[in-house]
Tab-separated table of N, CA, C and O in Angstrom:
chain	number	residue	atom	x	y	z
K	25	UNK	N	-9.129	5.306	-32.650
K	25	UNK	CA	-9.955	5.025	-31.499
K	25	UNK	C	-9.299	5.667	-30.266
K	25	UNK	O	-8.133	5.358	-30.017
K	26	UNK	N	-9.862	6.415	-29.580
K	26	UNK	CA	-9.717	6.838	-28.267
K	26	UNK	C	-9.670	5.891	-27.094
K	26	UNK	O	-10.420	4.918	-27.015
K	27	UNK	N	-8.473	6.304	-25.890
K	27	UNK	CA	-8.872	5.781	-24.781
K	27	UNK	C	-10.066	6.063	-24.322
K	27	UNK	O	-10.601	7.072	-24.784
K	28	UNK	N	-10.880	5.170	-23.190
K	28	UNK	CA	-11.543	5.513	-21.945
K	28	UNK	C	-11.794	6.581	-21.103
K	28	UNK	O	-10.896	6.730	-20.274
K	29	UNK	N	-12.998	7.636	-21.002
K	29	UNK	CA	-12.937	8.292	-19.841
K	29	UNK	C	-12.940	7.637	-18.491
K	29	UNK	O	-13.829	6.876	-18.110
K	30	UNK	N	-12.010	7.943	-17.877
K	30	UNK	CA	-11.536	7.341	-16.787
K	30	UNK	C	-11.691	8.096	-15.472
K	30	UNK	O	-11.070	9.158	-15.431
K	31	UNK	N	-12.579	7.678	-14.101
K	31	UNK	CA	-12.667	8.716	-13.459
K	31	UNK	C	-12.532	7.830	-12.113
K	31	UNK	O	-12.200	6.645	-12.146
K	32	UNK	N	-12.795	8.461	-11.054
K	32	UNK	CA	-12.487	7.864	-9.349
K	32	UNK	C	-11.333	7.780	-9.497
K	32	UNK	O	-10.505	8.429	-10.137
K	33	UNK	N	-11.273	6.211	-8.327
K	33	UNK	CA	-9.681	6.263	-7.859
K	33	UNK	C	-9.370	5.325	-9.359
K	33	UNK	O	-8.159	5.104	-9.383
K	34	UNK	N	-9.804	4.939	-10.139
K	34	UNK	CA	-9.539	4.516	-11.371
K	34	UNK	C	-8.036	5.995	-12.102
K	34	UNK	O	-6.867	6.045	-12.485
K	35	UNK	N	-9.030	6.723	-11.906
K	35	UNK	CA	-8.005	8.284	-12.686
K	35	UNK	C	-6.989	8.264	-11.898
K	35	UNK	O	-5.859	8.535	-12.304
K	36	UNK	N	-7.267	7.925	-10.603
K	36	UNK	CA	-6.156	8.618	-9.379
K	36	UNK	C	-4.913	7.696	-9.563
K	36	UNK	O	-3.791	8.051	-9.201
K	37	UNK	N	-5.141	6.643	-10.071
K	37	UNK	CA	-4.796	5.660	-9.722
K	37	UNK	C	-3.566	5.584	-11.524
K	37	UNK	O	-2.358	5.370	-11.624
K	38	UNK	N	-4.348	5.796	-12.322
K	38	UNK	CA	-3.937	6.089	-13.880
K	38	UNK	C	-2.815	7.110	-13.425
K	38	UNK	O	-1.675	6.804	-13.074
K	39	UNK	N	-3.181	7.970	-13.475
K	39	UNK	CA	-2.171	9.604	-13.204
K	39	UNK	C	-1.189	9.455	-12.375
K	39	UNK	O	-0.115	10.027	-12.561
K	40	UNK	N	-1.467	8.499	-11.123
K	40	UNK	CA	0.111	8.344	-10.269
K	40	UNK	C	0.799	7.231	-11.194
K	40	UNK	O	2.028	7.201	-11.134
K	41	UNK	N	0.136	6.267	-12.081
K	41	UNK	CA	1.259	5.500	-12.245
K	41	UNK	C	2.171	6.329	-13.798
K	41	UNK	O	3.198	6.069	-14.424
K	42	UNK	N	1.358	7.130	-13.862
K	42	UNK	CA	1.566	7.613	-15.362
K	42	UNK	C	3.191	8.536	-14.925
K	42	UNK	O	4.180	8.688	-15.642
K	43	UNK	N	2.879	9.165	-13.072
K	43	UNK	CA	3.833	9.811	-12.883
K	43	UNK	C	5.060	9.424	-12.687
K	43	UNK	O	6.111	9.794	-13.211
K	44	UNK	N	4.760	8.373	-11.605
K	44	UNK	CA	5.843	7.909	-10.928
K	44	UNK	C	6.542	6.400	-11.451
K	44	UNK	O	7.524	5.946	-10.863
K	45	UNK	N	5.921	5.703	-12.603
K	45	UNK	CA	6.098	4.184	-12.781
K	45	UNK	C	7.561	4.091	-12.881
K	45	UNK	O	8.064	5.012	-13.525
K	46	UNK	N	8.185	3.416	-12.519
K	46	UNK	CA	7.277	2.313	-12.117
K	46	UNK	C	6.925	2.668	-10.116
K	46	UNK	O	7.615	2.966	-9.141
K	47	UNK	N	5.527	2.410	-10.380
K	47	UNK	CA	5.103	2.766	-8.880
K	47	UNK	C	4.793	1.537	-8.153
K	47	UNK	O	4.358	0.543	-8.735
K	48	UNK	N	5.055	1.588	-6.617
K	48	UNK	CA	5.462	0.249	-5.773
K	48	UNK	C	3.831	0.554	-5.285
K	48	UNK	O	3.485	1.705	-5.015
K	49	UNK	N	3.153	-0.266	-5.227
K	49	UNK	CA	1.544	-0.706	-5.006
K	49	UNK	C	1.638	-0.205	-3.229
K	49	UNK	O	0.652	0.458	-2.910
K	50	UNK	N	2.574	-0.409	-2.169
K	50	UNK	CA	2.147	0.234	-1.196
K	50	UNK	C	2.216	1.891	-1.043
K	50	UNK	O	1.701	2.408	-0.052
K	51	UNK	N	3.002	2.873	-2.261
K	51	UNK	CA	2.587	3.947	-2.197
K	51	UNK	C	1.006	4.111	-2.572
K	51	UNK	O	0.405	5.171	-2.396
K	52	UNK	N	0.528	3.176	-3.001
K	52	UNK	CA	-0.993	3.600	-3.894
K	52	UNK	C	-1.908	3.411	-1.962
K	52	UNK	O	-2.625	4.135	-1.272
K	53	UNK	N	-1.542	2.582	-1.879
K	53	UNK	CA	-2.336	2.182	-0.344
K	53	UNK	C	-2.007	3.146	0.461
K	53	UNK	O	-2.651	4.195	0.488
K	54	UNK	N	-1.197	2.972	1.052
K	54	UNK	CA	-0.166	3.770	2.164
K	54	UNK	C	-0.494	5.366	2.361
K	54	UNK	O	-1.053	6.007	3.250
K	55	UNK	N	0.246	5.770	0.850
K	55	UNK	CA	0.661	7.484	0.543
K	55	UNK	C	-0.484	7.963	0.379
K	55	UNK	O	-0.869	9.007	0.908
K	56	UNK	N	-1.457	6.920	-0.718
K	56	UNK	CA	-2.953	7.899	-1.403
K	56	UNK	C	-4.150	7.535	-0.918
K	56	UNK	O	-5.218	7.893	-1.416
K	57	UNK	N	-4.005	6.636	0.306
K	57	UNK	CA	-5.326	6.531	0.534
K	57	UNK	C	-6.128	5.502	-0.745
K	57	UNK	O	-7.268	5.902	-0.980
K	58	UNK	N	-5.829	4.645	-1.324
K	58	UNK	CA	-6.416	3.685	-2.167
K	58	UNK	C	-6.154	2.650	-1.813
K	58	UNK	O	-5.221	2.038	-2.333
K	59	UNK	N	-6.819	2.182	-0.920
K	59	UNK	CA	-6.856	0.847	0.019
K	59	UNK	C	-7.314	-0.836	-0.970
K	59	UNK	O	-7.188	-1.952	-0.468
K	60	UNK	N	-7.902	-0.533	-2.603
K	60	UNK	CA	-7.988	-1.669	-3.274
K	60	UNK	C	-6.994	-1.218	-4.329
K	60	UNK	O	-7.515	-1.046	-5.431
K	61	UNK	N	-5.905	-1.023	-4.273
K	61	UNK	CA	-5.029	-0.652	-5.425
K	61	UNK	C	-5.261	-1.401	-6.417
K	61	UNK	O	-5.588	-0.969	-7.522
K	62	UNK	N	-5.062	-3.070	-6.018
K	62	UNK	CA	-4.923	-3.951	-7.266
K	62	UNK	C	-6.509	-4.293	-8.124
K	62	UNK	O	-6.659	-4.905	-9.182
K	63	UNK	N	-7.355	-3.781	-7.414
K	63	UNK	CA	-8.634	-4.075	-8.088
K	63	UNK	C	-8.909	-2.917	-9.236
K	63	UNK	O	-9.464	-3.007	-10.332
K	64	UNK	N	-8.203	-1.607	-8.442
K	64	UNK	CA	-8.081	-0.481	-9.613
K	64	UNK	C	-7.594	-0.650	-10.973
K	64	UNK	O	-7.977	-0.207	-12.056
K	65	UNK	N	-6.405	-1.605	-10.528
K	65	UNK	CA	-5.280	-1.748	-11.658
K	65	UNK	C	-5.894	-2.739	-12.600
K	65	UNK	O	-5.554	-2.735	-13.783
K	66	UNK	N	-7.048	-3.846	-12.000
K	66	UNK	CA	-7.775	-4.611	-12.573
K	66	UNK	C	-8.514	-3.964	-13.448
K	66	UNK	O	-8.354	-4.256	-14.633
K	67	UNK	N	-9.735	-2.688	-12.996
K	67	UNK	CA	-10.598	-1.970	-13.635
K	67	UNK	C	-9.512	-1.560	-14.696
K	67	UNK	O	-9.873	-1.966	-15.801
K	68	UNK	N	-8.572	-1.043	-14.738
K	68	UNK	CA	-8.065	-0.487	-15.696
K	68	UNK	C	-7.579	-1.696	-16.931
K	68	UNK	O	-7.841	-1.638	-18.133
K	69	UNK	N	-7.033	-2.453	-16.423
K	69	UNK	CA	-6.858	-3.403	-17.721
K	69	UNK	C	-8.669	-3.962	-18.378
K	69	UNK	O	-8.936	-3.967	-19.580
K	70	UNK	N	-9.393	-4.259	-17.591
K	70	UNK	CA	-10.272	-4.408	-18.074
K	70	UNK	C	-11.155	-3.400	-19.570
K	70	UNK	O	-11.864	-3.681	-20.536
K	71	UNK	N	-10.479	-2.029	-18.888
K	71	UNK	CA	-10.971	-1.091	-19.961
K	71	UNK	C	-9.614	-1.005	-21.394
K	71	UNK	O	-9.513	-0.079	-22.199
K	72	UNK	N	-8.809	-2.148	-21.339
K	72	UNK	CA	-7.688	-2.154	-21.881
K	72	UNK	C	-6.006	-1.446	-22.093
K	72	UNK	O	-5.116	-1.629	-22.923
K	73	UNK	N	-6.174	-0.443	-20.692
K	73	UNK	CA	-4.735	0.105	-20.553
K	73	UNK	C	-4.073	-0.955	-20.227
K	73	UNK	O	-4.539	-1.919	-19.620
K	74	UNK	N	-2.498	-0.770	-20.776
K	74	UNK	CA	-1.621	-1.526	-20.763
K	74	UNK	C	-0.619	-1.392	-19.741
K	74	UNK	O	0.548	-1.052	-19.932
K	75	UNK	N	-1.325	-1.775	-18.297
K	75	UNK	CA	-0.618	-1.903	-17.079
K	75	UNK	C	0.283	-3.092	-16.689
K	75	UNK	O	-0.241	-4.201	-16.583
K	76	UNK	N	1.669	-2.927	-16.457
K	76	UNK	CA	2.357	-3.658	-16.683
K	76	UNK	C	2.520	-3.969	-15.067
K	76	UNK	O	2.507	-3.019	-14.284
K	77	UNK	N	2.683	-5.393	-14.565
K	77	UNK	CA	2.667	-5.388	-13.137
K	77	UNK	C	4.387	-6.564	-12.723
K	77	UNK	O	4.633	-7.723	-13.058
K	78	UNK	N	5.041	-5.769	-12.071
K	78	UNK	CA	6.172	-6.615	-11.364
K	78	UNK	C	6.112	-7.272	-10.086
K	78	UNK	O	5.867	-6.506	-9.154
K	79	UNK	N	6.247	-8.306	-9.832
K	79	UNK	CA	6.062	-8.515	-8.255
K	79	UNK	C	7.754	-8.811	-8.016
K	79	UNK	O	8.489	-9.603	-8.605
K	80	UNK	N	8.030	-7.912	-6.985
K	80	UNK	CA	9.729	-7.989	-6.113
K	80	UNK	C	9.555	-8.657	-4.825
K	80	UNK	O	8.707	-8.302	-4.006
K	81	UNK	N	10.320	-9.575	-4.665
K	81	UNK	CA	10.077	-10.519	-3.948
K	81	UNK	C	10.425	-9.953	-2.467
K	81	UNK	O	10.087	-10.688	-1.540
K	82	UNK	N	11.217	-8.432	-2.064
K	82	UNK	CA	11.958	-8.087	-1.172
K	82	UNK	C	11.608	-6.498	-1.657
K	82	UNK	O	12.030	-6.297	-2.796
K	83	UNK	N	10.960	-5.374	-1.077
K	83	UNK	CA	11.226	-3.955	-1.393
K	83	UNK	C	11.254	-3.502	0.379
K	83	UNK	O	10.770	-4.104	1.338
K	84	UNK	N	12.020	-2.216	0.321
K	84	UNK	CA	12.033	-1.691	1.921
K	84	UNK	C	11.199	-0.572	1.578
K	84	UNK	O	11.462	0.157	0.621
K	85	UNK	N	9.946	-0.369	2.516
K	85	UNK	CA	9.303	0.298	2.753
K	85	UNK	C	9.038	1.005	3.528
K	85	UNK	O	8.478	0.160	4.227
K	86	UNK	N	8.906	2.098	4.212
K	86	UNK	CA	8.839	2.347	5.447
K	86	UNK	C	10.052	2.711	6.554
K	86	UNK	O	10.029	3.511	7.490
K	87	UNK	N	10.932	1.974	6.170
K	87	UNK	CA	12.100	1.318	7.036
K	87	UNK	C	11.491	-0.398	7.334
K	87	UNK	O	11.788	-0.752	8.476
K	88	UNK	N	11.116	-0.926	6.944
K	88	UNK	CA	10.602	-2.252	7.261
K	88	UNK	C	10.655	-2.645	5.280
K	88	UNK	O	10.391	-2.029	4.247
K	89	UNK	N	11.280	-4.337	5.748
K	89	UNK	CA	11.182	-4.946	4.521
K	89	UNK	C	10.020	-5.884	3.843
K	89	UNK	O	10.046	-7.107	3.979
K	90	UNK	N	9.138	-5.300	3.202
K	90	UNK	CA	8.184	-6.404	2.416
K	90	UNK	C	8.190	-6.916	1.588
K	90	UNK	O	8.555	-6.407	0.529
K	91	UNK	N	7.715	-8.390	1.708
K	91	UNK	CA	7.881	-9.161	0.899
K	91	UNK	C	6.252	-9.119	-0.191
K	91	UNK	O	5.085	-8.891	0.130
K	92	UNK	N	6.895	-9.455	-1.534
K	92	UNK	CA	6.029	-9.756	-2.646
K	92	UNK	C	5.183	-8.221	-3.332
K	92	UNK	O	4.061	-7.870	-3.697
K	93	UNK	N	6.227	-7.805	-3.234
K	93	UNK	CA	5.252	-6.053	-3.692
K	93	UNK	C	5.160	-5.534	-5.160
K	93	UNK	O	6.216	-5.660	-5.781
K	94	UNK	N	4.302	-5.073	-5.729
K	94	UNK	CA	3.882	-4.863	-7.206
K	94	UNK	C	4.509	-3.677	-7.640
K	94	UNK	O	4.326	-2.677	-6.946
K	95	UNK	N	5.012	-3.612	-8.362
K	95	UNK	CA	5.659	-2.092	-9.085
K	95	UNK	C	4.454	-2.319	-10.505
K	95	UNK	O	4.155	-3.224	-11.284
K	96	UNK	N	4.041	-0.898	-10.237
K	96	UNK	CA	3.030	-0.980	-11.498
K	96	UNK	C	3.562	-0.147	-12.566
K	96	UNK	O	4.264	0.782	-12.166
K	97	UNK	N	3.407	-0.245	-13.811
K	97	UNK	CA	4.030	1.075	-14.810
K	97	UNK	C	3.123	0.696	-16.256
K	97	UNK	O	2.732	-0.458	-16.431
K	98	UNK	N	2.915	1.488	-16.983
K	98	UNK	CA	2.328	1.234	-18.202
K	98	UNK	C	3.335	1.003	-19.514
K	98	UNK	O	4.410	1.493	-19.859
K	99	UNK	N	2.296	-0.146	-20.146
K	99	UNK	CA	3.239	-0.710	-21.637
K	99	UNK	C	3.391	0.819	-22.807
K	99	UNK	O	2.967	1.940	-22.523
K	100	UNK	N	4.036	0.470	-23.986
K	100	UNK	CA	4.162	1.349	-24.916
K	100	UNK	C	3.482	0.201	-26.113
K	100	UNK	O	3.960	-0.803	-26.641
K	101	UNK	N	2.152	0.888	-26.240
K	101	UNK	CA	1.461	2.097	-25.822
K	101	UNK	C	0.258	2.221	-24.745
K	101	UNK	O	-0.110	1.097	-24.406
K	102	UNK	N	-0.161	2.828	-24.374
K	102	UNK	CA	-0.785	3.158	-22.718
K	102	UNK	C	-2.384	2.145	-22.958
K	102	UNK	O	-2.984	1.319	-22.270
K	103	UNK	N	-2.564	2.677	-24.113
K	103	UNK	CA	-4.013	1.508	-24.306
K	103	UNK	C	-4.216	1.363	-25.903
K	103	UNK	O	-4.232	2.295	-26.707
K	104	UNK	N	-4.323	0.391	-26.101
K	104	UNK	CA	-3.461	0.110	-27.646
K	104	UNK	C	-4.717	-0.538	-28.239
K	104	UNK	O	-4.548	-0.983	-29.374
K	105	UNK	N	-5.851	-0.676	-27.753
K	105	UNK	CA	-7.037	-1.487	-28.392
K	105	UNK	C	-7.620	-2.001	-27.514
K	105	UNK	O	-7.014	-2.655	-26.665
K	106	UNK	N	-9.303	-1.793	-27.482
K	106	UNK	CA	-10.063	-2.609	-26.970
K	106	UNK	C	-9.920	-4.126	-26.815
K	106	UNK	O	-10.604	-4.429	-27.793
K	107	UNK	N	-9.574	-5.176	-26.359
K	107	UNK	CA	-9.276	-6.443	-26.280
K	107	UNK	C	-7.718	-7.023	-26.620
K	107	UNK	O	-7.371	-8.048	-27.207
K	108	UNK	N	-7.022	-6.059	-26.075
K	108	UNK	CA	-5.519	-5.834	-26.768
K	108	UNK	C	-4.828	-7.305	-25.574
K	108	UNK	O	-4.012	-8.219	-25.698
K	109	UNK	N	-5.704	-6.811	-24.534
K	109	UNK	CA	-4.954	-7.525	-23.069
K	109	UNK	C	-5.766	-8.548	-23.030
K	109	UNK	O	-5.526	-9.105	-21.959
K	110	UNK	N	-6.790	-9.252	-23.716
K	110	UNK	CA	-7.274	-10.434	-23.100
K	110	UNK	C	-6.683	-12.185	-22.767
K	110	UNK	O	-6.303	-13.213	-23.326
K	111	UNK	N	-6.962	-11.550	-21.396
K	111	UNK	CA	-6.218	-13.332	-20.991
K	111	UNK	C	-4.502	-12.809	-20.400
K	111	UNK	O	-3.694	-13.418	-19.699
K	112	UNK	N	-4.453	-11.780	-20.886
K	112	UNK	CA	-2.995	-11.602	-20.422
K	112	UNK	C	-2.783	-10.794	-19.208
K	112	UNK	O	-1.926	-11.119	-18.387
K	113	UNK	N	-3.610	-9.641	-19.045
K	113	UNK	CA	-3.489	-9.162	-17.832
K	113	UNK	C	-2.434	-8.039	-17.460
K	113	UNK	O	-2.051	-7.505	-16.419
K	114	UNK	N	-2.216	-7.960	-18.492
K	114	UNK	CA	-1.070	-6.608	-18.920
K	114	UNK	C	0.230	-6.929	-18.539
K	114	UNK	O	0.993	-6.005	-18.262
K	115	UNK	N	0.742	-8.478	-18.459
K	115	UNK	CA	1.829	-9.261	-18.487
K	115	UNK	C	2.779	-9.456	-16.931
K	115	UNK	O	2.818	-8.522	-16.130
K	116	UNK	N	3.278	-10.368	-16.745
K	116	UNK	CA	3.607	-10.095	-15.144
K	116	UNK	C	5.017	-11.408	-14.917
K	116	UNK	O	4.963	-12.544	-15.387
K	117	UNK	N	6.149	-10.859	-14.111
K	117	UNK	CA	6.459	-11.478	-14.221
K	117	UNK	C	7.360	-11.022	-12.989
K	117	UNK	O	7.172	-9.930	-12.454
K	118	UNK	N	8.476	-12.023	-12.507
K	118	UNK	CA	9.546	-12.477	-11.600
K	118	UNK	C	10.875	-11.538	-11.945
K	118	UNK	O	11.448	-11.634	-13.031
K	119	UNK	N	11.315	-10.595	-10.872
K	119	UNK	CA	13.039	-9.701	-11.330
K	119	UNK	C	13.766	-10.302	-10.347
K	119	UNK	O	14.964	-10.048	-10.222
């Protein structure tokens, strides 16, 4: 079974984390102009990629420190089955 054709900021959004993961959710806002990052990252688990989400309680951004920020990166393997993630959400947790 094949992944999803994946297109918009859905793709844009796939391809930076594919590049950079683990990627900090205010480059997705900030750097690319994708002002609903986390709803993207939603669409994408919904279609079953295996987006893995961190929340850091402290990252410096900018030169300014924010609190509660998402590092996004994908599981092994990237989309592993239609209904692979249900209820789970592509797993999330506290570093």
């Amino acid at each position: 079974m094949k992944a999803p054709h994946v297109t918009g900021q859905c793709a844009e959004v796939l391809t930076l984390i594919r590049q950079h993961q683990p990627l900090l959710s205010f480059v997705l806002t900030a750097d690319h102009a994708i002002p609903e990052a986390a709803a993207r990252v939603h669409d994408l688990r919904a279609l079953g990629f295996n987006i893995i989400t961190r929340i850091k309680p402290k990252v410096s951004f900018r030169g300014r420190t924010r609190r509660n920020a998402a590092l996004y990166s994908l599981g092994s393997p990237e989309w592993p089955y239609p209904g692979f993630l249900t209820g789970a959400e592509g797993g999330s947790y506290d570093e």
